[in-house]
Short mmCIF file of C-alpha atoms and ligand atoms in Angstrom, two decimals:
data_model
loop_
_atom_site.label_atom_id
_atom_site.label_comp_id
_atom_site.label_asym_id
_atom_site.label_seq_id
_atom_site.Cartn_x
_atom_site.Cartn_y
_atom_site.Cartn_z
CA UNK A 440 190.97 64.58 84.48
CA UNK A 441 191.02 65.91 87.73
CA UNK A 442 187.55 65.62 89.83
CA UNK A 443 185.90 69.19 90.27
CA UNK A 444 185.46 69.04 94.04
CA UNK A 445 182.78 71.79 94.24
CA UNK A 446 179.44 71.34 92.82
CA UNK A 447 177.49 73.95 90.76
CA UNK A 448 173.73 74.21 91.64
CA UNK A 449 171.54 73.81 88.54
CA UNK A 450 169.36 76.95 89.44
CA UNK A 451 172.63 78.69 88.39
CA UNK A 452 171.95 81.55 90.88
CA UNK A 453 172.67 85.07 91.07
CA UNK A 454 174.50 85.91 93.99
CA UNK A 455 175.13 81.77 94.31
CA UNK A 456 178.07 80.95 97.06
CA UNK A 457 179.26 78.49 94.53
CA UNK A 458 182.57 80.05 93.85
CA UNK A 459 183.22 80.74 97.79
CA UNK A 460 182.20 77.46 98.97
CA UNK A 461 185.96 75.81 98.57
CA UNK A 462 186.73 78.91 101.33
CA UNK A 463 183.09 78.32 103.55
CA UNK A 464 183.72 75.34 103.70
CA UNK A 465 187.28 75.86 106.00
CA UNK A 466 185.19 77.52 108.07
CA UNK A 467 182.12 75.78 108.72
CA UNK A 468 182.45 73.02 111.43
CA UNK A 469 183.03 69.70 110.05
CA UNK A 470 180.43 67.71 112.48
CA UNK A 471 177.44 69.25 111.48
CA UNK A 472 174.03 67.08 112.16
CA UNK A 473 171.81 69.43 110.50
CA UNK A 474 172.82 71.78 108.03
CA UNK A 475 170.32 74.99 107.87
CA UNK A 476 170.41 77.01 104.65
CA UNK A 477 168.25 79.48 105.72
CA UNK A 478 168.84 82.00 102.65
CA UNK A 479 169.58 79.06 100.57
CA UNK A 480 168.55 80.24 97.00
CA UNK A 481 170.35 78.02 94.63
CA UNK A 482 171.56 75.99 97.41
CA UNK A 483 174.98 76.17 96.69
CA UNK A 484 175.93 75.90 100.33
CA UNK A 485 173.88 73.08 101.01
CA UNK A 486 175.35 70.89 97.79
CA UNK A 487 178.81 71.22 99.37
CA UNK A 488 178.83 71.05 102.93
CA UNK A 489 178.54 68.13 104.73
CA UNK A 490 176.08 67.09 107.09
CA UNK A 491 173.84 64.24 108.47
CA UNK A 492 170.75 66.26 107.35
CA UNK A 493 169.95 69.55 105.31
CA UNK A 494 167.09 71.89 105.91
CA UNK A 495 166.52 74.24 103.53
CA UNK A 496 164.72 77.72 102.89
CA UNK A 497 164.13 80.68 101.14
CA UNK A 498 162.00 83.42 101.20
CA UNK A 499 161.08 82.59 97.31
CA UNK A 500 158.25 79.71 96.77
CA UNK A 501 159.19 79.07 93.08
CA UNK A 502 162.73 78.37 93.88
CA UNK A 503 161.82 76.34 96.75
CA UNK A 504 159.23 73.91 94.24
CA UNK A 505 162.40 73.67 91.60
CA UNK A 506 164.30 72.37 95.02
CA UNK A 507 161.52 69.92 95.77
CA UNK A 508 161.31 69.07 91.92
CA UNK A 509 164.78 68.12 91.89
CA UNK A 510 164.70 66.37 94.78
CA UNK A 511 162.01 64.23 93.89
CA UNK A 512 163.29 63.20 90.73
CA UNK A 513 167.25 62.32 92.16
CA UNK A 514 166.60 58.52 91.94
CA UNK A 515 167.12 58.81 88.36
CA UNK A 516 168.52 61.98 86.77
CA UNK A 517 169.10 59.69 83.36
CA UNK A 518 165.30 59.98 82.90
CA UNK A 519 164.83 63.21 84.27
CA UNK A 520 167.57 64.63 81.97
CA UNK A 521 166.03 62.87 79.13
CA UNK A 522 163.21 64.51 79.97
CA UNK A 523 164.37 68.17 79.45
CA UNK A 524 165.91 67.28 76.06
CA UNK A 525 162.25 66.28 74.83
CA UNK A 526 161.18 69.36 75.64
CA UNK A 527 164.26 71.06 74.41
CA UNK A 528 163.19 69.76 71.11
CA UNK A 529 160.18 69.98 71.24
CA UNK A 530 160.27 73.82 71.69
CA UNK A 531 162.89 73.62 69.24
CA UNK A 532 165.39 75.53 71.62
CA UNK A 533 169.23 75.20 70.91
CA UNK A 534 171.05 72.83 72.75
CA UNK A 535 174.42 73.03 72.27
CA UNK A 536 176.01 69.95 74.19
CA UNK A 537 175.20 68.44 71.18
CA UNK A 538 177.41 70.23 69.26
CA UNK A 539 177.84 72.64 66.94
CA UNK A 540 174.59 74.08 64.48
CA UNK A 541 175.38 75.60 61.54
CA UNK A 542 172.70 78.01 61.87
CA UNK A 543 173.96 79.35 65.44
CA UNK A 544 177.53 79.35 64.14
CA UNK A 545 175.93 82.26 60.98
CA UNK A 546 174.39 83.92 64.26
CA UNK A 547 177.37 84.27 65.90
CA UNK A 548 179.11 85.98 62.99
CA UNK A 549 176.38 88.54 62.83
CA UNK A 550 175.15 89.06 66.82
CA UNK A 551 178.66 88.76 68.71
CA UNK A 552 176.79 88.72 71.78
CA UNK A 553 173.33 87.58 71.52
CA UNK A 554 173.21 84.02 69.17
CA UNK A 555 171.91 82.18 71.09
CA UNK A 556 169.26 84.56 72.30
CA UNK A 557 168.45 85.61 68.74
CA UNK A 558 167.92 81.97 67.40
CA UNK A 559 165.72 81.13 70.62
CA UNK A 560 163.48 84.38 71.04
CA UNK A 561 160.42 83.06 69.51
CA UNK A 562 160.38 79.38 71.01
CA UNK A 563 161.81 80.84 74.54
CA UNK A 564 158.00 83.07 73.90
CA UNK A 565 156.18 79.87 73.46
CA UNK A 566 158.03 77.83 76.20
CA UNK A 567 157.15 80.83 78.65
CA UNK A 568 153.57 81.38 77.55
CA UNK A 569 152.94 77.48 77.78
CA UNK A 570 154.37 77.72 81.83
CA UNK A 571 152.53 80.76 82.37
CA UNK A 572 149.33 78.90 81.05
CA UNK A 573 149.83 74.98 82.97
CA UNK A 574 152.65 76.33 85.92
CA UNK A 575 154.59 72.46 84.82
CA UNK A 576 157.27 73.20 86.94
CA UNK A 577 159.63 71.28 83.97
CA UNK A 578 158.99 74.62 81.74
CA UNK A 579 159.63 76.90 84.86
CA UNK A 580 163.32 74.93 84.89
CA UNK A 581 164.21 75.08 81.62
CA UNK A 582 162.97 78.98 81.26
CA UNK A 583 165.47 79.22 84.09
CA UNK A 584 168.40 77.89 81.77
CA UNK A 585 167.22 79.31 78.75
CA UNK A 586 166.06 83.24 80.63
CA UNK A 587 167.94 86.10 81.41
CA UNK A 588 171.13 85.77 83.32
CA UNK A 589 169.04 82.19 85.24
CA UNK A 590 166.79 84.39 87.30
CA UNK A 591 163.54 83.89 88.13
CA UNK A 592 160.88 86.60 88.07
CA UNK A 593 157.22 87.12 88.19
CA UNK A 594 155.16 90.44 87.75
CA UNK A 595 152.20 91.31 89.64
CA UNK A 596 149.98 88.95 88.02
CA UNK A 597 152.62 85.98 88.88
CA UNK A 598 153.09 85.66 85.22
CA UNK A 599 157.09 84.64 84.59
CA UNK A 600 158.23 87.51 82.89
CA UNK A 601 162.02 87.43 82.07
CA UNK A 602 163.01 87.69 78.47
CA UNK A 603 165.72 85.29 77.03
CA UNK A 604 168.66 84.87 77.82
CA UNK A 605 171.95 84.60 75.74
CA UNK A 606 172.69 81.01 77.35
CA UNK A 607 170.94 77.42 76.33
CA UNK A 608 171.81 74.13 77.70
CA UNK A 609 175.33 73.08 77.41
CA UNK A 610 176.93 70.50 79.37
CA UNK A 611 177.53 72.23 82.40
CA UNK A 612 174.04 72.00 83.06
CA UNK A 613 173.50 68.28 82.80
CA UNK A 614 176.38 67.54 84.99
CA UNK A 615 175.09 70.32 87.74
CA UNK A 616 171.53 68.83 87.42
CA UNK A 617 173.57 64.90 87.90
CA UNK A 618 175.71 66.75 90.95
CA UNK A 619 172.27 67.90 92.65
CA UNK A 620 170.71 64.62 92.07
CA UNK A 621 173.58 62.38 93.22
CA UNK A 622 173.55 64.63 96.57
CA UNK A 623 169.85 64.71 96.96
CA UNK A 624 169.69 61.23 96.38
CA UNK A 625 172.36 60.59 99.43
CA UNK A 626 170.82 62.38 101.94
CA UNK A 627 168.22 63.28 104.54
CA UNK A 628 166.72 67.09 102.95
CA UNK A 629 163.58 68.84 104.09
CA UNK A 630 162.25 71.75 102.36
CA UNK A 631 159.92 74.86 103.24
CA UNK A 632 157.46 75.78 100.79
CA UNK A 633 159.46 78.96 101.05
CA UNK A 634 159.25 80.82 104.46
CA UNK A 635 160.68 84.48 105.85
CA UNK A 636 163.95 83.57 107.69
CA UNK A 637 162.63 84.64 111.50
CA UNK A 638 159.55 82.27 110.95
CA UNK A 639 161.65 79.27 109.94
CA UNK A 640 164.36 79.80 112.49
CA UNK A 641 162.23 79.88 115.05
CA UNK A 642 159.88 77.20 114.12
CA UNK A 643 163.07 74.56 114.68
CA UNK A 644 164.16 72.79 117.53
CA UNK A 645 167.91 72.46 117.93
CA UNK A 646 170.59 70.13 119.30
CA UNK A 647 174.07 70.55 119.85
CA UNK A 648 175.72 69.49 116.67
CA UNK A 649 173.65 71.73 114.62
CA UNK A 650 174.62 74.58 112.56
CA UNK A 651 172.65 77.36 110.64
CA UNK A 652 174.45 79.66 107.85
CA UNK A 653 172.78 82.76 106.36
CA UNK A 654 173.64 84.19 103.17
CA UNK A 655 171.33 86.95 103.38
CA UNK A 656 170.53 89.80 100.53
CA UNK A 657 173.27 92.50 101.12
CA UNK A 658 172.30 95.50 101.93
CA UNK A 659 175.00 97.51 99.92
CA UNK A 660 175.02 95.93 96.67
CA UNK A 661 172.63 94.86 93.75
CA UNK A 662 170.56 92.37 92.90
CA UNK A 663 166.90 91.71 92.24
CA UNK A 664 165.93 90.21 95.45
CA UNK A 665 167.89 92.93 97.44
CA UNK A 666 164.72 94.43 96.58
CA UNK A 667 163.17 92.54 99.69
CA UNK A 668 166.13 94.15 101.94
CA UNK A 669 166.09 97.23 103.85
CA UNK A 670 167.96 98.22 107.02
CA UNK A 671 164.96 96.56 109.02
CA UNK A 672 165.47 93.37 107.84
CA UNK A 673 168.90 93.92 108.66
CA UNK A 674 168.37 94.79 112.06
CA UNK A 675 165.75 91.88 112.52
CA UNK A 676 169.02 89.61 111.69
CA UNK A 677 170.87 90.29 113.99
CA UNK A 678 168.55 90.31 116.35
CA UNK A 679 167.74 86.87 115.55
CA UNK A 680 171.46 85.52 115.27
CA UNK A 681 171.97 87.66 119.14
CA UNK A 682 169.21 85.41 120.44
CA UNK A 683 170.51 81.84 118.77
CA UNK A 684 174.30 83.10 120.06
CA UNK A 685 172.33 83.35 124.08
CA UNK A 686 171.02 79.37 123.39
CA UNK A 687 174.21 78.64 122.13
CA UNK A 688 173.19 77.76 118.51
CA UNK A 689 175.90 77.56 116.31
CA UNK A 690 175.67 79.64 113.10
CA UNK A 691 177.88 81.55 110.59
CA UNK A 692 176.71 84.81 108.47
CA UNK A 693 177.98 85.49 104.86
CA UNK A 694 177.71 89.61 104.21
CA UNK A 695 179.73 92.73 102.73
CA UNK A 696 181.55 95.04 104.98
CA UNK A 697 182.32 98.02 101.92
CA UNK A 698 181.19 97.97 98.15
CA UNK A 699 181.83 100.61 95.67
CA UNK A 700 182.28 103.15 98.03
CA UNK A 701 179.15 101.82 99.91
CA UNK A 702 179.84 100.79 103.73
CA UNK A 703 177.50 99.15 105.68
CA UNK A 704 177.83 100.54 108.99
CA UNK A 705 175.26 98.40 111.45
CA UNK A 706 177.16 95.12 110.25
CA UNK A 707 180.18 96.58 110.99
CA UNK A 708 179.45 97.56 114.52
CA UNK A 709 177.67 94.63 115.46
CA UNK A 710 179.87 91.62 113.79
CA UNK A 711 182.49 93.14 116.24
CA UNK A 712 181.16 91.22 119.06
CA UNK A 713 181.88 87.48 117.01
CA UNK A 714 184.50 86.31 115.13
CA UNK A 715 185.13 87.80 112.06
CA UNK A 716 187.10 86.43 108.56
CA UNK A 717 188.05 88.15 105.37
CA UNK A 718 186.65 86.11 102.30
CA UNK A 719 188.24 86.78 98.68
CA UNK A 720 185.05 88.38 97.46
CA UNK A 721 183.09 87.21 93.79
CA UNK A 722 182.80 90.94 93.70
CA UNK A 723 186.28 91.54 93.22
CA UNK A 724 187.12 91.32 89.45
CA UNK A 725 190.17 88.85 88.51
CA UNK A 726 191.74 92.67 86.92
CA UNK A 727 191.35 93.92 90.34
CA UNK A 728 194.19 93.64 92.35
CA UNK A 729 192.87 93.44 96.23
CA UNK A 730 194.52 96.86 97.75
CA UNK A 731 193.05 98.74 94.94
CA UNK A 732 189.27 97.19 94.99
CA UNK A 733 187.02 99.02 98.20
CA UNK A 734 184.85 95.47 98.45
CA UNK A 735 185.13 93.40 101.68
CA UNK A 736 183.36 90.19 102.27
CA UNK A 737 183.19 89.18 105.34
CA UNK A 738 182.17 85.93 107.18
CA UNK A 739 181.21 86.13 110.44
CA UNK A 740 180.30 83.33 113.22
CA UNK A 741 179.34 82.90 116.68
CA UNK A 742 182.47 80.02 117.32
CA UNK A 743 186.14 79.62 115.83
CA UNK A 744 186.67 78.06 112.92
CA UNK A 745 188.42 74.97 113.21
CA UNK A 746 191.18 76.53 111.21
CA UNK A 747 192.25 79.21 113.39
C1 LIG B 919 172.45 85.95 98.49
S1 LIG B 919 170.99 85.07 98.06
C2 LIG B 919 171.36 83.44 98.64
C3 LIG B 919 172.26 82.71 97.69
C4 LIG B 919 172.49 81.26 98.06
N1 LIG B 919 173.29 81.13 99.27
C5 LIG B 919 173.16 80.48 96.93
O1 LIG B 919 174.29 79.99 97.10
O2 LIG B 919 172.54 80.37 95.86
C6 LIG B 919 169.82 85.67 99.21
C7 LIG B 919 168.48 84.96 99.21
O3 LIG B 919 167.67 85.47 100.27
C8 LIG B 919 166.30 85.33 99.90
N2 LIG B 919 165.50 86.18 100.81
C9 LIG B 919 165.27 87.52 100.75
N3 LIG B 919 164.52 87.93 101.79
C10 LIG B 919 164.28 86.83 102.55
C11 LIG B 919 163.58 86.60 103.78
N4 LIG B 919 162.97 87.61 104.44
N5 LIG B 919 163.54 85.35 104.30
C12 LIG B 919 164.14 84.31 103.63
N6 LIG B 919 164.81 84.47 102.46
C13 LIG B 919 164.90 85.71 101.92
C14 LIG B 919 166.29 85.72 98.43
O4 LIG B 919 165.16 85.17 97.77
C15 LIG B 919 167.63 85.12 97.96
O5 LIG B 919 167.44 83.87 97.36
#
């Protein structure tokens, strides 16, 4: 079988630059001494770029502890994975890399689209009470896997409060979480307890050699932590990336030029002044042929690529 050169993140994130990372990657420079996710999220772009170091960040604290939580335990994933499948049974959650269950197969015939979400409802309730109750950072991982569409979201009372999800563990997720570990376990990685992007930017010193990408929220499409993005933040961006261009920092910017009819006008004026590349979008559906969809993705970078 042919080795999967690309490596999944284990947060399964929404919005996650796994997909896009075999194009990134063309473009990021290939002598990187320290890799700067500053948006990292699922860190995606971290797991498959190389670099002599990694610094990562994110605006979101509980994503950053499942970072240092996986980190931590990378000198053996066997245990840490055996770990998860005690709890897996002992919430009595489906798990099915072990196969087929009779009872999920009679699920399926009767909820086409919502099995495994029907068989796991009531233990998924426990699981989530429990983490709400302790905070063990274990149950906030596996709510991720087993919670809707992986994300992770707290209401005003920081309780987790995603319902289930139609997904459970299947192997895909043990090999992501042995990916991560193998990687973390290789290599130099700091972490922020989970930082606005300005603040951690400028807290840094930097030396030629270094490169910083940001995958920011966009500001034309939709997602739960777009919620955090406004044209402000936008503008307090670029601002930022104008002042690392003066020092000479090198960086590259992930974003979305058009979207459903949506065009996002300030990125479009300012990217101008750098160098700009088209990137075959997530957005764009597989039934999409590209003249017909209105989405651009853009990456855009204060150097040329090596490639061009
Ligand atoms: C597009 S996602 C990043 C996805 C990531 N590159 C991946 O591959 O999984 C954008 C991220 O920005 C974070 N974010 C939003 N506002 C922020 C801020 N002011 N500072 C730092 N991070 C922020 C969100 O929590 C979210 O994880």
């Amino acid at each position: 079988m042919q080795e999967q050169k690309f490596k999944r993140s284990p947060l399964f994130y929404v919005g996650d630059k796994y997909k896009l990372m075999e194009q990134l990657s063309n473009l990021f420079p290939d002598d990187i001494k320290c890799f700067y996710d500053v948006f990292c999220g699922g860190g995606s772009a971290s797991l498959n770029t190389l670099a002599n170091e990694y610094k990562m960040n994110d605006i979101d604290a509980n994503v950053m502890q499942l970072h240092r939580f996986l980190i931590e335990h990378s000198y053996d994933s066997n245990s840490l994975i055996e770990e998860f499948y005690h709890l897996i049974k002992k919430y009595n959650l489906s798990h099915s890399e072990l196969g087929k269950s009779d009872e999920i197969e009679k699920l399926k015939k009767i909820f086409k689209k919502t099995y495994y979400s029907e068989y796991n409802k009531e233990n998924y309730l426990k699981l989530r009470e429990d983490y709400n109750n302790t905070k063990n950072i274990k149950l906030l991982y596996l709510l991720v896997v087993y919670g809707f569409n992986h994300m992770i979201r707290f209401n005003k009372n920081n309780k987790f409060n995603l319902p289930v999800g139609n997904v459970d563990w299947n192997k895909n997720v043990t090999k992501a979480i042995r990916d991560y570990c193998e990687w973390a376990n290789g290599n130099d990685i700091f972490v922020t307890n989970g930082m606005d992007f300005e603040n951690f930017v400028l807290q840094n010193n930097y030396s030629t050699g270094d490169f910083l990408y940001f995958d920011p929220p966009y500001l034309i499409t939709f997602s739960d932590y777009n919620k955090l993005w406004n044209i402000e933040e936008e503008t307090r961006l670029y601002n930022l990336l104008d002042e690392l261009n003066k020092q000479n920092i090198r960086w590259g910017l992930s974003n979305m030029l058009k979207h459903k009819g949506k065009k996002n006008e300030i990125l479009k004026k300012w990217s101008e002044k750098y160098y700009i590349y088209d990137i075959k979008s997530n957005y764009i559906s597989k039934f999409d042929n590209t003249l017909k969809s209105d989405s651009r993705e853009i990456y855009v970078t204060n150097f040329p690529s090596k490639l061009f």
